[in-house]
PDB file of C-alpha atoms and ligand atoms in Angstrom:
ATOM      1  CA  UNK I   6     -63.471-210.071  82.652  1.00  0.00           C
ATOM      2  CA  UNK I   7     -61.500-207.267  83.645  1.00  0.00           C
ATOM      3  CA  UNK I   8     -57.517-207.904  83.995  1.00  0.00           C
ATOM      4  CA  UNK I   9     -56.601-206.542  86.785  1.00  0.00           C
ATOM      5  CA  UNK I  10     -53.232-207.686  88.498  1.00  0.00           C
ATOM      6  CA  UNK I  11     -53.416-209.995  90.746  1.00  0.00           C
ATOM      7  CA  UNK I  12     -52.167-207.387  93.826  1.00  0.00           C
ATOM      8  CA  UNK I  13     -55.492-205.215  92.973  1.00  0.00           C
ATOM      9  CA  UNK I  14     -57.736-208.150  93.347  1.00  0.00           C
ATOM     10  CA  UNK I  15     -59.140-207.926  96.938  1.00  0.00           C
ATOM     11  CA  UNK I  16     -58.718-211.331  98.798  1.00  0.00           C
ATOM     12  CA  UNK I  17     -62.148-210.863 100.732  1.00  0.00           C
ATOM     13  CA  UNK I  18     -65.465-209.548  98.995  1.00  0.00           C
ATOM     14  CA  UNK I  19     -68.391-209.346 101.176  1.00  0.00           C
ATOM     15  CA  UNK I  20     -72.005-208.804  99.783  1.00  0.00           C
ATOM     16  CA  UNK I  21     -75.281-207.628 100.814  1.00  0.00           C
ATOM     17  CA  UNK I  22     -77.398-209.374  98.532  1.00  0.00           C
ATOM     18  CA  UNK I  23     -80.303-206.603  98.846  1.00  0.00           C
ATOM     19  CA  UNK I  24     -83.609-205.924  96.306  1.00  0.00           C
ATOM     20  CA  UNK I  25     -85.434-209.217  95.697  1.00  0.00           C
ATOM     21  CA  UNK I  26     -88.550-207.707  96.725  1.00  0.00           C
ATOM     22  CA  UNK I  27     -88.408-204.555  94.800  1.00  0.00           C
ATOM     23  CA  UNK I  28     -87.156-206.632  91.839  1.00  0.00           C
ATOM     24  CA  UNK I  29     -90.379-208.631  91.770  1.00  0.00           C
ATOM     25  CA  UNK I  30     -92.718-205.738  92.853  1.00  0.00           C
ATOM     26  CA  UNK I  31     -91.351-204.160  89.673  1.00  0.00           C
ATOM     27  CA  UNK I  32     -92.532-207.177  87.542  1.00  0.00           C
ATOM     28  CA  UNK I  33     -96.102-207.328  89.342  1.00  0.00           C
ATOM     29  CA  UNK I  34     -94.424-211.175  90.509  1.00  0.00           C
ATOM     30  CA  UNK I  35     -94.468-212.559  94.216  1.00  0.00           C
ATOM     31  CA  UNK I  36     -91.884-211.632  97.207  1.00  0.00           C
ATOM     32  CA  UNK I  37     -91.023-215.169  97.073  1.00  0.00           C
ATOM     33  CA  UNK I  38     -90.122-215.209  93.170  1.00  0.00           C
ATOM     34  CA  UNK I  39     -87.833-212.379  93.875  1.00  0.00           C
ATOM     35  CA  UNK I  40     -85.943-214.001  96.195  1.00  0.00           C
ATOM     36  CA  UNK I  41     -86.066-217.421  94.112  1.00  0.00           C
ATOM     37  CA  UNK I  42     -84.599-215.009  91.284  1.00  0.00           C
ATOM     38  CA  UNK I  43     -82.120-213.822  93.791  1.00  0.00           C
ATOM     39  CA  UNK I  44     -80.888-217.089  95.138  1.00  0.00           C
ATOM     40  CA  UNK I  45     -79.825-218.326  91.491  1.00  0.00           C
ATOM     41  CA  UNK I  46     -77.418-215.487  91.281  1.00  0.00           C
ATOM     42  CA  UNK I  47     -75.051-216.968  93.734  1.00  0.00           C
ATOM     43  CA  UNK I  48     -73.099-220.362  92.318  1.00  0.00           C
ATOM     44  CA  UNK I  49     -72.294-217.348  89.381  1.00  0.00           C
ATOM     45  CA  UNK I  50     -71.277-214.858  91.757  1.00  0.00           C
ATOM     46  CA  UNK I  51     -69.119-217.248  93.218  1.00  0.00           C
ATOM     47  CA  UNK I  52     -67.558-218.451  90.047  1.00  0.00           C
ATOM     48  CA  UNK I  53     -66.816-215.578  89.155  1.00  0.00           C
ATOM     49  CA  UNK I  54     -65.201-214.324  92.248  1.00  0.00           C
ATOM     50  CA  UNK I  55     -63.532-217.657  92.339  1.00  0.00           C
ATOM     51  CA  UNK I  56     -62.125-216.982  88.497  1.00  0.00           C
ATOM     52  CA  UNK I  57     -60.913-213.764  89.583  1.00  0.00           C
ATOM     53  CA  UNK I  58     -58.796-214.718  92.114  1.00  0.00           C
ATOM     54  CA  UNK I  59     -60.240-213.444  95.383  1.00  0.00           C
ATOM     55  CA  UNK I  60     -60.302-216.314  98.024  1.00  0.00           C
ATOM     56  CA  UNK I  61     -62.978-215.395 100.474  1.00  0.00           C
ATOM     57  CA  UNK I  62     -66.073-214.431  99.255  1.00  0.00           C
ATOM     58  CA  UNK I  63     -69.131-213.809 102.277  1.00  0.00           C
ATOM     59  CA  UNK I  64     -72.774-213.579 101.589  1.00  0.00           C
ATOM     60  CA  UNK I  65     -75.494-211.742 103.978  1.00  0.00           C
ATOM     61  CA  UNK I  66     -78.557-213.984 103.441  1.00  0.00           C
ATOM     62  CA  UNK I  67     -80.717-213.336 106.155  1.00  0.00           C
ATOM     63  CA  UNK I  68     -80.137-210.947 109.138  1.00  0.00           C
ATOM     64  CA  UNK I  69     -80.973-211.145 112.686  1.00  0.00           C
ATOM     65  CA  UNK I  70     -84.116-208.266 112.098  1.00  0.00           C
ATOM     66  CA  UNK I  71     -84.712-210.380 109.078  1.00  0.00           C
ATOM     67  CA  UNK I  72     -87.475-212.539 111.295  1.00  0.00           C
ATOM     68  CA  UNK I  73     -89.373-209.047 111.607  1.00  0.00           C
ATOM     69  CA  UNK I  74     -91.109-210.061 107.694  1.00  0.00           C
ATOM     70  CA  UNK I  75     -94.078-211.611 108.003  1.00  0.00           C
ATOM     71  CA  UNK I  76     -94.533-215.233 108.514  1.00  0.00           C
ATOM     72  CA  UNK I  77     -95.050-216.743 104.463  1.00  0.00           C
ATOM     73  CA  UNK I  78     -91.756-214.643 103.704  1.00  0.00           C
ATOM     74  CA  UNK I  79     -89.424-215.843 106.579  1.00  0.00           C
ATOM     75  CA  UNK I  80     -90.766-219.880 105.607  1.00  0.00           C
ATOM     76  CA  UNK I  81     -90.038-218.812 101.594  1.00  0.00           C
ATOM     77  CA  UNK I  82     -86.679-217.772 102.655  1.00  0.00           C
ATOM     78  CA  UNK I  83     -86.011-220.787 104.865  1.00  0.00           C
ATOM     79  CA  UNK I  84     -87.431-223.118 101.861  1.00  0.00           C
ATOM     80  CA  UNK I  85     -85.359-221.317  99.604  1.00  0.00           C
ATOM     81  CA  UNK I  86     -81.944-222.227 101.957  1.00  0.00           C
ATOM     82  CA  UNK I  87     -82.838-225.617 102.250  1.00  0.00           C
ATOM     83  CA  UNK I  88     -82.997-225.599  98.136  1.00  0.00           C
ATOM     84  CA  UNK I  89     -80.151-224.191  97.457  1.00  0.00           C
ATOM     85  CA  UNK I  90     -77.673-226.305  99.800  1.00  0.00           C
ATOM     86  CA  UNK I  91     -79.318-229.089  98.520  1.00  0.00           C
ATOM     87  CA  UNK I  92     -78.914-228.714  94.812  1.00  0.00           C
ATOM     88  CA  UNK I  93     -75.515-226.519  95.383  1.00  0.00           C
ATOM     89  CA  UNK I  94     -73.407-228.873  97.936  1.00  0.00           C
ATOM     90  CA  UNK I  95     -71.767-231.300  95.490  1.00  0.00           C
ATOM     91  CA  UNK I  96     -71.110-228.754  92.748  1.00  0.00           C
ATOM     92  CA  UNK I  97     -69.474-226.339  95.079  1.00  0.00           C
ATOM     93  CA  UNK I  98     -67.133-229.136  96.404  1.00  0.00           C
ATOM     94  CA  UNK I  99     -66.182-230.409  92.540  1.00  0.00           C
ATOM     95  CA  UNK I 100     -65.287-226.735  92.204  1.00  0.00           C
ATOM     96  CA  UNK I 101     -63.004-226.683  95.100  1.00  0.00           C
ATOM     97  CA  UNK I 102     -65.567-224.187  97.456  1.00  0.00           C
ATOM     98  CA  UNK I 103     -65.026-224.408 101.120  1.00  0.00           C
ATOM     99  CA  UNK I 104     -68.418-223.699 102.572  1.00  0.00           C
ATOM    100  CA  UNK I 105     -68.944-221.834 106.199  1.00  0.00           C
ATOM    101  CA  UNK I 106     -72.007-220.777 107.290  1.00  0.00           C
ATOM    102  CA  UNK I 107     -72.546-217.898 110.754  1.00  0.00           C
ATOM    103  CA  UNK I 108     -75.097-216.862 112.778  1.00  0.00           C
ATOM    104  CA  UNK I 109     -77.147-218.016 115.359  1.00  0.00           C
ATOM    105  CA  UNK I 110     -78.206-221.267 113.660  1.00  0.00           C
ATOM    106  CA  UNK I 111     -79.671-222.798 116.776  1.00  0.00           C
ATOM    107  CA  UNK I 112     -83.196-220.788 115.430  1.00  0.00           C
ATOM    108  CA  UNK I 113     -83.492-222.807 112.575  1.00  0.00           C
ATOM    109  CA  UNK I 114     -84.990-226.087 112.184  1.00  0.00           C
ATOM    110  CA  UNK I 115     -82.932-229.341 112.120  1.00  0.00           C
ATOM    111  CA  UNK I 116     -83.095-230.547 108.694  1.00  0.00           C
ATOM    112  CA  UNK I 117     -81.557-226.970 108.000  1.00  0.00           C
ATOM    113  CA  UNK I 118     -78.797-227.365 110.899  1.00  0.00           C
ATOM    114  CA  UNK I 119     -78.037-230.964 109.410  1.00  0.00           C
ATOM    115  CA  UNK I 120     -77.864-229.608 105.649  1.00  0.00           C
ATOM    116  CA  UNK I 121     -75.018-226.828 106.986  1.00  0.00           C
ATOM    117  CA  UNK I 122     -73.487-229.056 109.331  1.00  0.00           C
ATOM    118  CA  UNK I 123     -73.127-231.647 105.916  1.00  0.00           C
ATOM    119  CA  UNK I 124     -72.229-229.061 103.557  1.00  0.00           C
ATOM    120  CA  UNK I 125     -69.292-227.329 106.027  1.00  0.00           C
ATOM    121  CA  UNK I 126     -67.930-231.113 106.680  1.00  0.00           C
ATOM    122  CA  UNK I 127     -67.726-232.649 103.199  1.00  0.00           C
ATOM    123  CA  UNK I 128     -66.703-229.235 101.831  1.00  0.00           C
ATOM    124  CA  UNK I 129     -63.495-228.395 105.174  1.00  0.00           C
ATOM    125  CA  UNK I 130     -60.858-229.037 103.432  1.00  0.00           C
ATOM    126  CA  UNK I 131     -61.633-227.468  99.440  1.00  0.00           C
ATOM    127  CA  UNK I 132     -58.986-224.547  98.852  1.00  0.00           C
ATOM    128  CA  UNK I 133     -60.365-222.530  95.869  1.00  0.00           C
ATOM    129  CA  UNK I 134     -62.425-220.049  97.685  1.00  0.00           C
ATOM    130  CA  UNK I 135     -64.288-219.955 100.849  1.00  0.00           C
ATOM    131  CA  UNK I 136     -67.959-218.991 100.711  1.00  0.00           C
ATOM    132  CA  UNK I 137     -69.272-217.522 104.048  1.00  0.00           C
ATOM    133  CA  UNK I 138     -72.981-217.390 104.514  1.00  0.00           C
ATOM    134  CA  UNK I 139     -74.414-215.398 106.706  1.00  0.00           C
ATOM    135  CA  UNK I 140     -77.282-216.718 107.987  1.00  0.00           C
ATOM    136  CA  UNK I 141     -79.695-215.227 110.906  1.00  0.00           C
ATOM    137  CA  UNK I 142     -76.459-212.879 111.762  1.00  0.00           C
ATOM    138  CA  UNK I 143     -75.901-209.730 112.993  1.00  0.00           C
ATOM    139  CA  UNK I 144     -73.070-207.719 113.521  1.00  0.00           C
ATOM    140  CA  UNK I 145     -74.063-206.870 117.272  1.00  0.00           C
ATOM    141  CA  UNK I 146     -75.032-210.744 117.665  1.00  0.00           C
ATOM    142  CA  UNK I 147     -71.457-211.635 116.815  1.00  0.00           C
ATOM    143  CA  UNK I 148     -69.658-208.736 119.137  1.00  0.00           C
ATOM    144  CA  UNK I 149     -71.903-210.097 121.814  1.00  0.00           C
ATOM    145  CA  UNK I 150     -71.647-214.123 121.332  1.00  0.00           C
ATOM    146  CA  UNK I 151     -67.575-213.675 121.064  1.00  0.00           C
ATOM    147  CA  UNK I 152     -67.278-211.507 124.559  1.00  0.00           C
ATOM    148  CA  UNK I 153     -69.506-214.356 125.941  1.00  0.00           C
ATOM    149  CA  UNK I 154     -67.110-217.041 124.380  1.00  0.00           C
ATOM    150  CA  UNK I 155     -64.178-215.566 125.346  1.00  0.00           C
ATOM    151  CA  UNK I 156     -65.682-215.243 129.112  1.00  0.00           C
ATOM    152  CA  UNK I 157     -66.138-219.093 128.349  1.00  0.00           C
ATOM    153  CA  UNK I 158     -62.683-219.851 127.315  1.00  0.00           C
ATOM    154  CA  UNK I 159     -61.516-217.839 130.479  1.00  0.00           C
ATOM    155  CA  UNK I 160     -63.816-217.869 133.524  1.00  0.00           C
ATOM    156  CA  UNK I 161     -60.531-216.993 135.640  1.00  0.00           C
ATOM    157  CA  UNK I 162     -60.207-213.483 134.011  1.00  0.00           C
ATOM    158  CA  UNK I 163     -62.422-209.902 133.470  1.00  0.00           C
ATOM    159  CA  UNK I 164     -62.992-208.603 130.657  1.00  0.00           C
ATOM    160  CA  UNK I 165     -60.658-205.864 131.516  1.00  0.00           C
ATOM    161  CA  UNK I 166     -57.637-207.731 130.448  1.00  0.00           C
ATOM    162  CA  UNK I 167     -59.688-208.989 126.830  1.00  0.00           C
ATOM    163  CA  UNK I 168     -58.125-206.864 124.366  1.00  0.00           C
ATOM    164  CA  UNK I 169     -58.419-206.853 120.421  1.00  0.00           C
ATOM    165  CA  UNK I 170     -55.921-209.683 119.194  1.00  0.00           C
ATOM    166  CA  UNK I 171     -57.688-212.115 122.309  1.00  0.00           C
ATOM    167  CA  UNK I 172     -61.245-211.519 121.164  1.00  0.00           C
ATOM    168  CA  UNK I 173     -60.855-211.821 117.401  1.00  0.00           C
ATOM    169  CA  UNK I 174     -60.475-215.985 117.263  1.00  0.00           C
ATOM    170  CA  UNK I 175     -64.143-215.469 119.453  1.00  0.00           C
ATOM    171  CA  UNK I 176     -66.042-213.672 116.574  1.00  0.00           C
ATOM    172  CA  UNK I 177     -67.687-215.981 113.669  1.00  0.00           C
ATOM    173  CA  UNK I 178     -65.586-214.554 111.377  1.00  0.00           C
ATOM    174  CA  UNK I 179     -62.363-215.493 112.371  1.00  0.00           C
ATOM    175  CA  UNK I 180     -61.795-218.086 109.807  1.00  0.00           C
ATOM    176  CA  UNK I 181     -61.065-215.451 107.323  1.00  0.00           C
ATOM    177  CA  UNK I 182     -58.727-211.903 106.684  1.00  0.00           C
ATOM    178  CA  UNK I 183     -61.364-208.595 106.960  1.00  0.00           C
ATOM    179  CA  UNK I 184     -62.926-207.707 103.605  1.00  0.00           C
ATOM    180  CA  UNK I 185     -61.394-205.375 102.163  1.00  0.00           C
ATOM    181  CA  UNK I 186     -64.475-204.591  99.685  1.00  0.00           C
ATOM    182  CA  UNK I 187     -68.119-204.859 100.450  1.00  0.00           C
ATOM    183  CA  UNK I 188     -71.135-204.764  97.586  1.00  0.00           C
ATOM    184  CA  UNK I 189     -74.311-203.379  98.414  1.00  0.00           C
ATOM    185  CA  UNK I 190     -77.140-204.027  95.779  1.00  0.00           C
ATOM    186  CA  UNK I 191     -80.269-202.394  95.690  1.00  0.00           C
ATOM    187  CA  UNK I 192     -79.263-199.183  96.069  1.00  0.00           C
ATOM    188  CA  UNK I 193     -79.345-198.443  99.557  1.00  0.00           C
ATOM    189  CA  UNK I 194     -75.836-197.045 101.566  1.00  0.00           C
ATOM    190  CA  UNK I 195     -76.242-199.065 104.698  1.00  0.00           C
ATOM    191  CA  UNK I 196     -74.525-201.825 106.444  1.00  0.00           C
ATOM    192  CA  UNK I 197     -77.411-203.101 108.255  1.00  0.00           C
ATOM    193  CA  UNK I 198     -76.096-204.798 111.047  1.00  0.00           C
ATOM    194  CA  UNK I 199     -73.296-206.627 108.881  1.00  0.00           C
ATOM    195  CA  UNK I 200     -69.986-207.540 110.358  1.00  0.00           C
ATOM    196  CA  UNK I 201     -69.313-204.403 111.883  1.00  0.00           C
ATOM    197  CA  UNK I 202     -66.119-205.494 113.816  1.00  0.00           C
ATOM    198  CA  UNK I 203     -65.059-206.200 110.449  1.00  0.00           C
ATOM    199  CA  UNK I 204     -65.191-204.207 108.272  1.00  0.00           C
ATOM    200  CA  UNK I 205     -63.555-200.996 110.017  1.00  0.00           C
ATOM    201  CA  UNK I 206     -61.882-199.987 106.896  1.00  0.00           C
ATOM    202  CA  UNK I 207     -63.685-201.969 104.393  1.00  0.00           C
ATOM    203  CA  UNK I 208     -64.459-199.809 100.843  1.00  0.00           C
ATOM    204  CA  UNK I 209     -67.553-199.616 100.425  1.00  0.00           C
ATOM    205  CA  UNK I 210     -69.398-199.915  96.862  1.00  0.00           C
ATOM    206  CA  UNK I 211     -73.177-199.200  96.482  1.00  0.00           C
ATOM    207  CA  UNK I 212     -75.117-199.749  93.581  1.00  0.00           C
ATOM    208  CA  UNK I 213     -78.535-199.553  91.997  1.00  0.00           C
ATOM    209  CA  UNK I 214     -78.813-203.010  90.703  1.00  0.00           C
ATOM    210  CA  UNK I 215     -81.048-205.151  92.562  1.00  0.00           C
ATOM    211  CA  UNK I 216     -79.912-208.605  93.472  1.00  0.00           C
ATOM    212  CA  UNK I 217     -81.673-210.673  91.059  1.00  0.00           C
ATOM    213  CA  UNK I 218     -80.004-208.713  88.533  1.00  0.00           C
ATOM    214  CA  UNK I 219     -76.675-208.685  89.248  1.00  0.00           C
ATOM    215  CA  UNK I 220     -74.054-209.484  86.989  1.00  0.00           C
ATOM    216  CA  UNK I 221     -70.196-210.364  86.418  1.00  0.00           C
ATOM    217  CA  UNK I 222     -70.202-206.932  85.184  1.00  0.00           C
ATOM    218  CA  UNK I 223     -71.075-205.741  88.057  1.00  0.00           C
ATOM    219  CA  UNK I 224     -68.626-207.353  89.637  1.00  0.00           C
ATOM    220  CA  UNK I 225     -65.837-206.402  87.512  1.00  0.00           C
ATOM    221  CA  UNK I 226     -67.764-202.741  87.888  1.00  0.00           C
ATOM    222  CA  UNK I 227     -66.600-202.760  91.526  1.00  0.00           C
ATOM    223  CA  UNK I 228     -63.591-204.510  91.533  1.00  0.00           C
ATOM    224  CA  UNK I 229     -62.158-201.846  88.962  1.00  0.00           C
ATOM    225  CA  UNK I 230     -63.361-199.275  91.476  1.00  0.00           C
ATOM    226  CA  UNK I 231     -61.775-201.128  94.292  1.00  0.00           C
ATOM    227  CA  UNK I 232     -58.226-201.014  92.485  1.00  0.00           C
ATOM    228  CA  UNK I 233     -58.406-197.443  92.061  1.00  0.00           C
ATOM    229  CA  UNK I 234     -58.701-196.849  96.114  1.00  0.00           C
ATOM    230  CA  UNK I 235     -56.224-195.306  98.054  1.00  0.00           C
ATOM    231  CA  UNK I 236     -56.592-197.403 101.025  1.00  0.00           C
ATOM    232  CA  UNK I 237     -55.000-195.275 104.469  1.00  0.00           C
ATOM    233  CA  UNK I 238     -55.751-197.409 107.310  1.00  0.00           C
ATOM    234  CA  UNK I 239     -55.783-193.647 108.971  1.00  0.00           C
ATOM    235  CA  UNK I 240     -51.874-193.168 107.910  1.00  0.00           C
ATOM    236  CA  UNK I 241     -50.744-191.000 105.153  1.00  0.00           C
ATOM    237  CA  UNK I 242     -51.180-193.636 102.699  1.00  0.00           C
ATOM    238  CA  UNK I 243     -49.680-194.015  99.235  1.00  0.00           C
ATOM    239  CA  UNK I 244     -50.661-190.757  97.507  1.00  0.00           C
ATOM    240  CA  UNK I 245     -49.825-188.087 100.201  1.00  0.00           C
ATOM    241  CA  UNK I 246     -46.929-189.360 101.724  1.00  0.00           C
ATOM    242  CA  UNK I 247     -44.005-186.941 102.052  1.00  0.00           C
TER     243      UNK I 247
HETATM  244  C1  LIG R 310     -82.748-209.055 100.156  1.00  0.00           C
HETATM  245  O1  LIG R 310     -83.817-208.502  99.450  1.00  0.00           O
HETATM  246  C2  LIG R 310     -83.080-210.419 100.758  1.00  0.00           C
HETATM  247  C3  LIG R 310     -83.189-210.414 102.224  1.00  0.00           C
HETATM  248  C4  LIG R 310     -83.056-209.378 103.005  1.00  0.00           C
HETATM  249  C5  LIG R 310     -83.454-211.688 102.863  1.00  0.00           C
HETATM  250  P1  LIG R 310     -85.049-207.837 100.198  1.00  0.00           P
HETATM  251  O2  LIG R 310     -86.023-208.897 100.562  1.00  0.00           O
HETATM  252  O3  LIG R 310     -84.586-206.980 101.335  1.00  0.00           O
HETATM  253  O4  LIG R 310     -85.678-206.943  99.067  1.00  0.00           O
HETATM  254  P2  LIG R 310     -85.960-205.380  99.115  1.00  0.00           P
HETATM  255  O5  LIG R 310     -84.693-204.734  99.590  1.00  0.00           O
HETATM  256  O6  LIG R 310     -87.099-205.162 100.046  1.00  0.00           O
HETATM  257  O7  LIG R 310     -86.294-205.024  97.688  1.00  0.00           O
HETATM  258  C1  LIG R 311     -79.946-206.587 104.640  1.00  0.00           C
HETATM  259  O1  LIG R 311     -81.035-206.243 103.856  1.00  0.00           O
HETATM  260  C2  LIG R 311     -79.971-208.044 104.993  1.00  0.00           C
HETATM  261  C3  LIG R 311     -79.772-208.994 103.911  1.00  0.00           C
HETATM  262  C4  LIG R 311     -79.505-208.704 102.655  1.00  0.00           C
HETATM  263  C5  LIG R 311     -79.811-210.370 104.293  1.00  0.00           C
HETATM  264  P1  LIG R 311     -82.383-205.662 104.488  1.00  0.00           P
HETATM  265  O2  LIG R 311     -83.314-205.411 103.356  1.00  0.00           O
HETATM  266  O3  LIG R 311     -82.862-206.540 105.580  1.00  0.00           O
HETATM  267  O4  LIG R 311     -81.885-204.292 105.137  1.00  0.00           O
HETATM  268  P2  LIG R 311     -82.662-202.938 105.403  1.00  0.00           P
HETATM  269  O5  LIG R 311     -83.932-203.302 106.122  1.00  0.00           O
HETATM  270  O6  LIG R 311     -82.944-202.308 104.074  1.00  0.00           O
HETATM  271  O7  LIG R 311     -81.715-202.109 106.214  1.00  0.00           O
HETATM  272 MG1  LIG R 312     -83.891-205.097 101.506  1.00  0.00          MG
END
């Protein structure tokens, strides 16, 4: 593990957990074993972020498009959800995870709502780190859901007077601080359709391991590169200020 002080350590790490399929094309091995392969990376990934200190840590597991794979895929991807909450819900709360999970869940099917809904309650009120999953989410879905809510919350008012601060508790994320460093695997520099609102001045880290293969070294790999960013927030910033 890489010490880094504790100021360097980003509080929020989002991931795009991308290359399953390309992982098990390269082994001659079923779509679905690639993403079985990819799915047993997480309860290390979030150890480790856990270890290192960062407190939020939110994983893109299936997108909005995602339904556009054909039919066998999609169900191996729902089987593979309804797996892992099952067999990960009491060992994330004995380590202290605090499990959220956003999207539009009202697509999937109810023994899938009921797992979340279980997992988020027993797990509310764990402190370690929160684990996000992102779950038939987009970033347009949640721009569009939260002006909706917020028309909700006040049907005496237009939009007009909805500014930044007012639509921010609206959007699924809300529960945690902006990542300040998003991981791409697979090796493709894209957000697809990932918190967008977010992550307006995320760093962005991109690299050629595919998911099922990604390791606390990577990790450390990217949080080392993260701690050597001058973040500006579009101000001078730290190393041409004058
Ligand atoms: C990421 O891996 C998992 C999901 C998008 C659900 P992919 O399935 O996209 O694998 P590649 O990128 O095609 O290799
Ligand atoms: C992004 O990966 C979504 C997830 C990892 C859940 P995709 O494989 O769907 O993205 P594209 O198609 O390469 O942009
Ligand atoms: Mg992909």
């Amino acid at each position: 593990m890489h010490d880094l002080p504790p100021a360097t350590v980003p509080q929020h790490v989002a991931i795009i957990m991308d290359g399953n399929r390309r992982w098990a094309a390269k082994r001659s091995l079923p779509r679905a074993l690639g993403h079985a392969s990819g799915a047993r990376r997480v309860r290390q990934v979030v150890e480790a972020c856990s270890a290192r200190g960062v407190r939020y840590l939110t994983l893109f597991a299936f997108s909005t498009e995602n339904w556009q794979r054909p039919a066998d895929e999609v169900s191996s991807l729902m089987g593979l959800l309804v797996h892992y909450l099952q067999k990960e819900i009491s060992n994330m709360h004995a380590s202290g995870v605090c499990l959220k999970v956003v999207g539009d869940l009202s697509r999937f099917d109810q023994r899938l709502q009921n797992l979340m809904a279980t997992g988020q309650a027993l797990t509310a009120h764990n402190t370690k780190i929160t684990l996000t999953i992102a779950a038939n989410y987009g970033g347009r879905w949640d721009m569009m859901q939260a002006v909706q809510a917020w028309q909700a919350a006040h049907p005496d008012k237009t939009v007009a007077s909805m500014d930044e601060a007012a639509l921010r508790p609206h959007l699924s994320m809300a529960h945690a601080p902006d990542p300040e460093l998003l991981i791409r695997t697979g090796g493709e520099s894209r957000i697809s359709n990932f918190m967008l609102w977010q992550m307006a001045y995320t760093e962005l880290f991109f690299t050629d391991t595919l998911w099922p293969d990604f390791s606390t070294s990577v990790l450390d790999e990217a949080l080392q590169w993260f701690s050597a960013r001058d973040r500006r927030f579009g101000a001078s910033g730290s190393r041409l200020a004058c």
